[in-house]
mmCIF file of C-alpha atoms and ligand atoms in Angstrom:
data_model
loop_
_atom_site.group_PDB
_atom_site.id
_atom_site.type_symbol
_atom_site.label_atom_id
_atom_site.label_comp_id
_atom_site.label_asym_id
_atom_site.label_seq_id
_atom_site.Cartn_x
_atom_site.Cartn_y
_atom_site.Cartn_z
ATOM 1 C CA MET A 1 60.595 150.409 49.646
ATOM 2 C CA LYS A 2 62.104 147.216 50.642
ATOM 3 C CA VAL A 3 60.892 144.754 48.073
ATOM 4 C CA ALA A 4 62.369 141.132 48.681
ATOM 5 C CA VAL A 5 61.402 137.650 46.874
ATOM 6 C CA TYR A 6 60.522 134.169 47.920
ATOM 7 C CA PRO A 7 61.290 132.365 45.575
ATOM 8 C CA GLY A 8 60.541 127.832 44.967
ATOM 9 C CA SER A 9 58.473 125.627 43.396
ATOM 10 C CA PHE A 10 55.842 125.409 45.151
ATOM 11 C CA ASP A 11 54.041 122.498 43.944
ATOM 12 C CA PRO A 12 52.596 122.814 45.740
ATOM 13 C CA ILE A 13 52.812 125.294 48.966
ATOM 14 C CA THR A 14 52.566 123.806 52.041
ATOM 15 C CA ASN A 15 51.850 125.464 55.634
ATOM 16 C CA GLY A 16 55.517 126.359 55.869
ATOM 17 C CA HIS A 17 56.369 128.625 53.182
ATOM 18 C CA LEU A 18 52.832 129.603 54.371
ATOM 19 C CA ASP A 19 54.300 130.949 57.706
ATOM 20 C CA ILE A 20 57.055 132.201 56.041
ATOM 21 C CA ILE A 21 55.540 134.565 54.267
ATOM 22 C CA ARG A 22 53.246 135.565 56.459
ATOM 23 C CA ARG A 23 57.195 136.725 58.974
ATOM 24 C CA ALA A 24 58.797 138.486 55.380
ATOM 25 C CA ALA A 25 55.379 140.385 54.900
ATOM 26 C CA LYS A 26 56.470 141.479 58.814
ATOM 27 C CA VAL A 27 59.723 142.205 57.714
ATOM 28 C CA TYR A 28 59.116 143.740 53.538
ATOM 29 C CA ASP A 29 57.400 146.326 52.740
ATOM 30 C CA LYS A 30 56.618 143.741 49.969
ATOM 31 C CA VAL A 31 57.613 140.357 49.193
ATOM 32 C CA VAL A 32 57.262 138.380 45.486
ATOM 33 C CA ILE A 33 56.599 135.150 45.573
ATOM 34 C CA GLY A 34 58.456 133.948 43.105
ATOM 35 C CA VAL A 35 57.420 130.935 41.477
ATOM 36 C CA LEU A 36 59.805 128.821 39.127
ATOM 37 C CA ASP A 37 58.847 127.339 36.273
ATOM 38 C CA ASN A 38 61.703 124.504 35.962
ATOM 39 C CA ILE A 39 61.537 123.356 32.311
ATOM 40 C CA ASN A 40 63.787 120.080 34.057
ATOM 41 C CA LYS A 41 61.166 118.933 36.415
ATOM 42 C CA THR A 42 57.535 118.004 35.951
ATOM 43 C CA PRO A 43 55.519 119.281 38.083
ATOM 44 C CA LEU A 44 52.248 118.226 39.424
ATOM 45 C CA PHE A 45 50.243 121.656 39.227
ATOM 46 C CA THR A 46 51.980 123.967 36.537
ATOM 47 C CA SER A 47 52.830 127.375 37.346
ATOM 48 C CA GLU A 48 49.388 128.962 36.650
ATOM 49 C CA GLU A 49 48.160 126.221 38.778
ATOM 50 C CA ARG A 50 50.721 126.582 41.650
ATOM 51 C CA LYS A 51 50.202 130.551 41.603
ATOM 52 C CA GLU A 52 46.584 130.347 41.716
ATOM 53 C CA LEU A 53 46.824 128.222 44.332
ATOM 54 C CA ILE A 54 49.008 131.074 46.294
ATOM 55 C CA ASP A 55 46.857 133.540 45.396
ATOM 56 C CA ARG A 56 44.404 132.573 47.332
ATOM 57 C CA VAL A 57 46.210 131.564 50.904
ATOM 58 C CA THR A 58 47.368 134.794 50.719
ATOM 59 C CA SER A 59 44.868 137.188 49.650
ATOM 60 C CA ASP A 60 44.943 138.392 53.309
ATOM 61 C CA ILE A 61 48.390 139.789 52.819
ATOM 62 C CA ASP A 62 47.904 143.145 51.821
ATOM 63 C CA ASN A 63 52.173 143.337 50.946
ATOM 64 C CA VAL A 64 52.322 139.928 49.087
ATOM 65 C CA GLU A 65 52.159 139.499 45.499
ATOM 66 C CA CYS A 66 52.761 136.505 43.318
ATOM 67 C CA ASP A 67 53.963 136.024 39.281
ATOM 68 C CA VAL A 68 55.778 133.047 37.648
ATOM 69 C CA PHE A 69 59.666 133.156 37.269
ATOM 70 C CA SER A 70 62.207 130.937 33.868
ATOM 71 C CA GLY A 71 65.524 131.860 34.156
ATOM 72 C CA LEU A 72 67.764 133.246 36.911
ATOM 73 C CA LEU A 73 66.852 134.650 40.165
ATOM 74 C CA VAL A 74 69.053 137.404 40.346
ATOM 75 C CA ASP A 75 67.264 138.539 36.472
ATOM 76 C CA PHE A 76 63.619 138.202 38.174
ATOM 77 C CA LEU A 77 64.764 140.430 41.444
ATOM 78 C CA LYS A 78 65.872 143.167 39.072
ATOM 79 C CA GLN A 79 61.960 143.361 37.660
ATOM 80 C CA LYS A 80 60.790 143.213 40.131
ATOM 81 C CA LYS A 81 62.787 146.183 41.734
ATOM 82 C CA ALA A 82 63.548 143.181 44.651
ATOM 83 C CA THR A 83 67.213 144.174 46.270
ATOM 84 C CA VAL A 84 66.261 141.060 49.098
ATOM 85 C CA ILE A 85 66.152 137.679 47.825
ATOM 86 C CA VAL A 86 64.214 135.350 51.289
ATOM 87 C CA LYS A 87 64.682 132.005 52.108
ATOM 88 C CA GLY A 88 63.626 129.520 54.896
ATOM 89 C CA LEU A 89 65.958 127.064 56.537
ATOM 90 C CA ARG A 90 64.501 123.352 58.111
ATOM 91 C CA THR A 91 66.982 121.987 59.114
ATOM 92 C CA VAL A 92 71.115 122.121 59.168
ATOM 93 C CA ALA A 93 70.750 119.565 55.832
ATOM 94 C CA ASP A 94 69.681 122.463 54.026
ATOM 95 C CA PHE A 95 72.436 124.226 55.352
ATOM 96 C CA GLU A 96 74.700 123.183 52.749
ATOM 97 C CA TYR A 97 72.156 123.758 49.609
ATOM 98 C CA GLU A 98 71.017 127.064 50.678
ATOM 99 C CA PHE A 99 75.015 128.103 52.165
ATOM 100 C CA GLN A 100 75.751 127.526 47.334
ATOM 101 C CA MET A 101 72.808 128.555 46.344
ATOM 102 C CA ALA A 102 73.114 131.664 48.530
ATOM 103 C CA LEU A 103 77.065 132.605 47.204
ATOM 104 C CA LEU A 104 76.022 131.585 43.603
ATOM 105 C CA ASN A 105 74.260 134.429 43.138
ATOM 106 C CA LYS A 106 75.822 137.251 45.290
ATOM 107 C CA ALA A 107 78.800 135.867 42.943
ATOM 108 C CA LEU A 108 75.453 136.780 40.261
ATOM 109 C CA ASN A 109 74.132 140.201 41.870
ATOM 110 C CA PRO A 110 76.304 140.772 44.662
ATOM 111 C CA GLU A 111 73.946 144.499 45.118
ATOM 112 C CA PHE A 112 72.185 141.391 46.509
ATOM 113 C CA GLU A 113 71.209 139.921 49.696
ATOM 114 C CA THR A 114 69.872 136.610 50.934
ATOM 115 C CA MET A 115 68.021 136.830 54.404
ATOM 116 C CA PHE A 116 67.944 132.666 56.159
ATOM 117 C CA MET A 117 64.628 132.398 58.417
ATOM 118 C CA MET A 118 64.477 129.105 60.385
ATOM 119 C CA THR A 119 61.464 127.545 59.530
ATOM 120 C CA ASN A 120 59.030 127.511 62.402
ATOM 121 C CA SER A 121 59.249 124.285 64.465
ATOM 122 C CA GLY A 122 56.190 122.489 63.747
ATOM 123 C CA PHE A 123 57.332 123.194 59.637
ATOM 124 C CA SER A 124 59.988 121.493 59.963
ATOM 125 C CA TYR A 125 59.426 118.310 58.474
ATOM 126 C CA ILE A 126 57.355 119.463 55.038
ATOM 127 C CA SER A 127 57.533 119.470 51.413
ATOM 128 C CA SER A 128 56.231 119.909 48.913
ATOM 129 C CA SER A 129 57.372 115.989 47.580
ATOM 130 C CA MET A 130 55.852 114.782 51.285
ATOM 131 C CA VAL A 131 52.733 116.035 51.130
ATOM 132 C CA LYS A 132 51.781 114.335 47.553
ATOM 133 C CA GLU A 133 53.679 111.020 48.691
ATOM 134 C CA VAL A 134 50.428 111.867 52.009
ATOM 135 C CA ALA A 135 47.852 112.725 48.447
ATOM 136 C CA LYS A 136 48.779 109.775 46.788
ATOM 137 C CA TYR A 137 48.117 107.708 48.934
ATOM 138 C CA ASN A 138 44.757 109.056 50.820
ATOM 139 C CA GLY A 139 46.294 109.866 53.490
ATOM 140 C CA CYS A 140 45.619 113.226 56.169
ATOM 141 C CA LEU A 141 46.333 117.026 54.102
ATOM 142 C CA GLU A 142 45.488 118.766 57.175
ATOM 143 C CA GLY A 143 48.350 120.922 59.044
ATOM 144 C CA LEU A 144 50.214 119.935 55.763
ATOM 145 C CA VAL A 145 49.377 122.865 53.724
ATOM 146 C CA PRO A 146 46.130 125.467 53.728
ATOM 147 C CA GLU A 147 42.957 123.972 53.980
ATOM 148 C CA GLY A 148 41.499 125.946 51.491
ATOM 149 C CA ILE A 149 43.993 124.020 48.919
ATOM 150 C CA ILE A 150 43.308 120.489 49.619
ATOM 151 C CA PRO A 151 40.996 119.567 48.023
ATOM 152 C CA ASP A 152 42.820 120.775 44.506
ATOM 153 C CA ILE A 153 45.685 118.670 45.587
ATOM 154 C CA LYS A 154 43.059 115.756 46.867
ATOM 155 C CA ASN A 155 41.517 116.041 42.505
ATOM 156 C CA LYS A 156 45.137 116.019 41.210
ATOM 157 C CA TYR A 157 44.952 112.286 42.328
ATOM 158 C CA ILE A 158 41.369 110.687 41.354
ATOM 159 C CA LYS A 159 41.265 108.990 37.978
HETATM 160 N N1 COA B 201 58.305 124.794 54.611
HETATM 161 C C1 COA B 201 58.556 123.306 53.458
HETATM 162 N N2 COA B 201 58.759 122.884 52.559
HETATM 163 C C2 COA B 201 60.099 123.535 52.018
HETATM 164 C C3 COA B 201 60.293 125.223 52.966
HETATM 165 C C4 COA B 201 59.030 125.946 53.754
HETATM 166 N N3 COA B 201 60.159 126.481 54.806
HETATM 167 N N4 COA B 201 61.644 125.927 52.026
HETATM 168 C C5 COA B 201 61.492 124.543 51.640
HETATM 169 N N5 COA B 201 61.100 124.375 51.434
HETATM 170 C C6 COA B 201 60.823 122.648 50.580
HETATM 171 C C7 COA B 201 60.159 122.520 48.714
HETATM 172 O O1 COA B 201 58.717 122.046 49.165
HETATM 173 C C8 COA B 201 60.772 122.067 48.319
HETATM 174 O O2 COA B 201 60.341 120.368 48.883
HETATM 175 P P1 COA B 201 60.837 119.652 47.541
HETATM 176 O O3 COA B 201 62.105 119.208 46.930
HETATM 177 O O4 COA B 201 59.825 118.096 48.218
HETATM 178 O O5 COA B 201 60.032 119.345 46.538
HETATM 179 C C9 COA B 201 61.887 122.076 49.146
HETATM 180 O O6 COA B 201 62.231 122.904 50.034
HETATM 181 C C10 COA B 201 63.144 122.409 47.371
HETATM 182 O O7 COA B 201 62.576 124.227 47.666
HETATM 183 P P2 COA B 201 62.281 124.672 46.327
HETATM 184 O O8 COA B 201 61.374 125.409 45.845
HETATM 185 O O9 COA B 201 62.078 123.773 44.814
HETATM 186 O O10 COA B 201 63.082 125.379 46.008
HETATM 187 P P3 COA B 201 64.693 124.823 46.191
HETATM 188 O O11 COA B 201 65.333 125.287 47.399
HETATM 189 O O12 COA B 201 65.642 124.363 45.625
HETATM 190 O O13 COA B 201 65.400 126.708 45.092
HETATM 191 C C11 COA B 201 64.598 127.867 43.592
HETATM 192 C C12 COA B 201 64.445 127.026 43.872
HETATM 193 C C13 COA B 201 63.196 128.712 42.620
HETATM 194 C C14 COA B 201 65.282 128.999 44.961
HETATM 195 C C15 COA B 201 65.966 127.815 42.733
HETATM 196 O O14 COA B 201 65.788 126.968 41.751
HETATM 197 C C16 COA B 201 66.438 129.084 41.518
HETATM 198 O O15 COA B 201 66.818 130.225 42.355
HETATM 199 N N6 COA B 201 66.556 128.674 40.539
HETATM 200 C C17 COA B 201 66.049 129.774 39.330
HETATM 201 C C18 COA B 201 67.394 129.740 38.828
HETATM 202 C C19 COA B 201 68.967 130.482 39.089
HETATM 203 O O16 COA B 201 69.157 131.508 39.608
HETATM 204 N N7 COA B 201 70.148 129.342 38.963
HETATM 205 C C20 COA B 201 70.883 130.090 39.749
HETATM 206 C C21 COA B 201 70.679 130.364 41.482
HETATM 207 S S1 COA B 201 70.477 128.504 42.338
#
């Protein structure tokens, strides 16, 4: 069974992320979404909230599961019996950083492969920070994130 991990902060999950998840689920037997609990960042959503949002919008995809992790990504792969890291590439600007991470992960565990998927052109301009910026100023989130989580994001900005 070929298991892949799709790691990230997902603060919050966007339509760009979901596009990668749906496509990866067609390529691999199982896709584990790894939500990084990063102590160096102050996220809008806690890692458990981010997982809950992801579970909700991926509930229709049978071979996808989500879990929170901290520490090294390669250790999370081992724990999940995965051998592939899936990452989305939006623009050339993503490339240099992704290339560095892929090489580092290869150095940490040569058994694992990083596979890149080109983000659908319709989503290439979306990032979680941009979503938060739009939400902060009460802009329209339609098309940027899955519809079902728009109220959750808006609620975070209600004083
Ligand atoms: N669609 C939309 N947005 C996307 C996207 C896509 N397909 N792919 C990436 N993004 C955006 C994210 O929304 C995020 O936007 P933001 O900066 O505005 O919040 C941005 O790209 C960065 O993504 P992020 O999820 O923060 O992940 P990352 O690429 O920086 O890497 C990990 C996160 C978890 C993969 C990495 O930090 C990691 O592996 N950490 C564990 C520690 C470790 O093992 N370190 C050594 C290896 S690097």
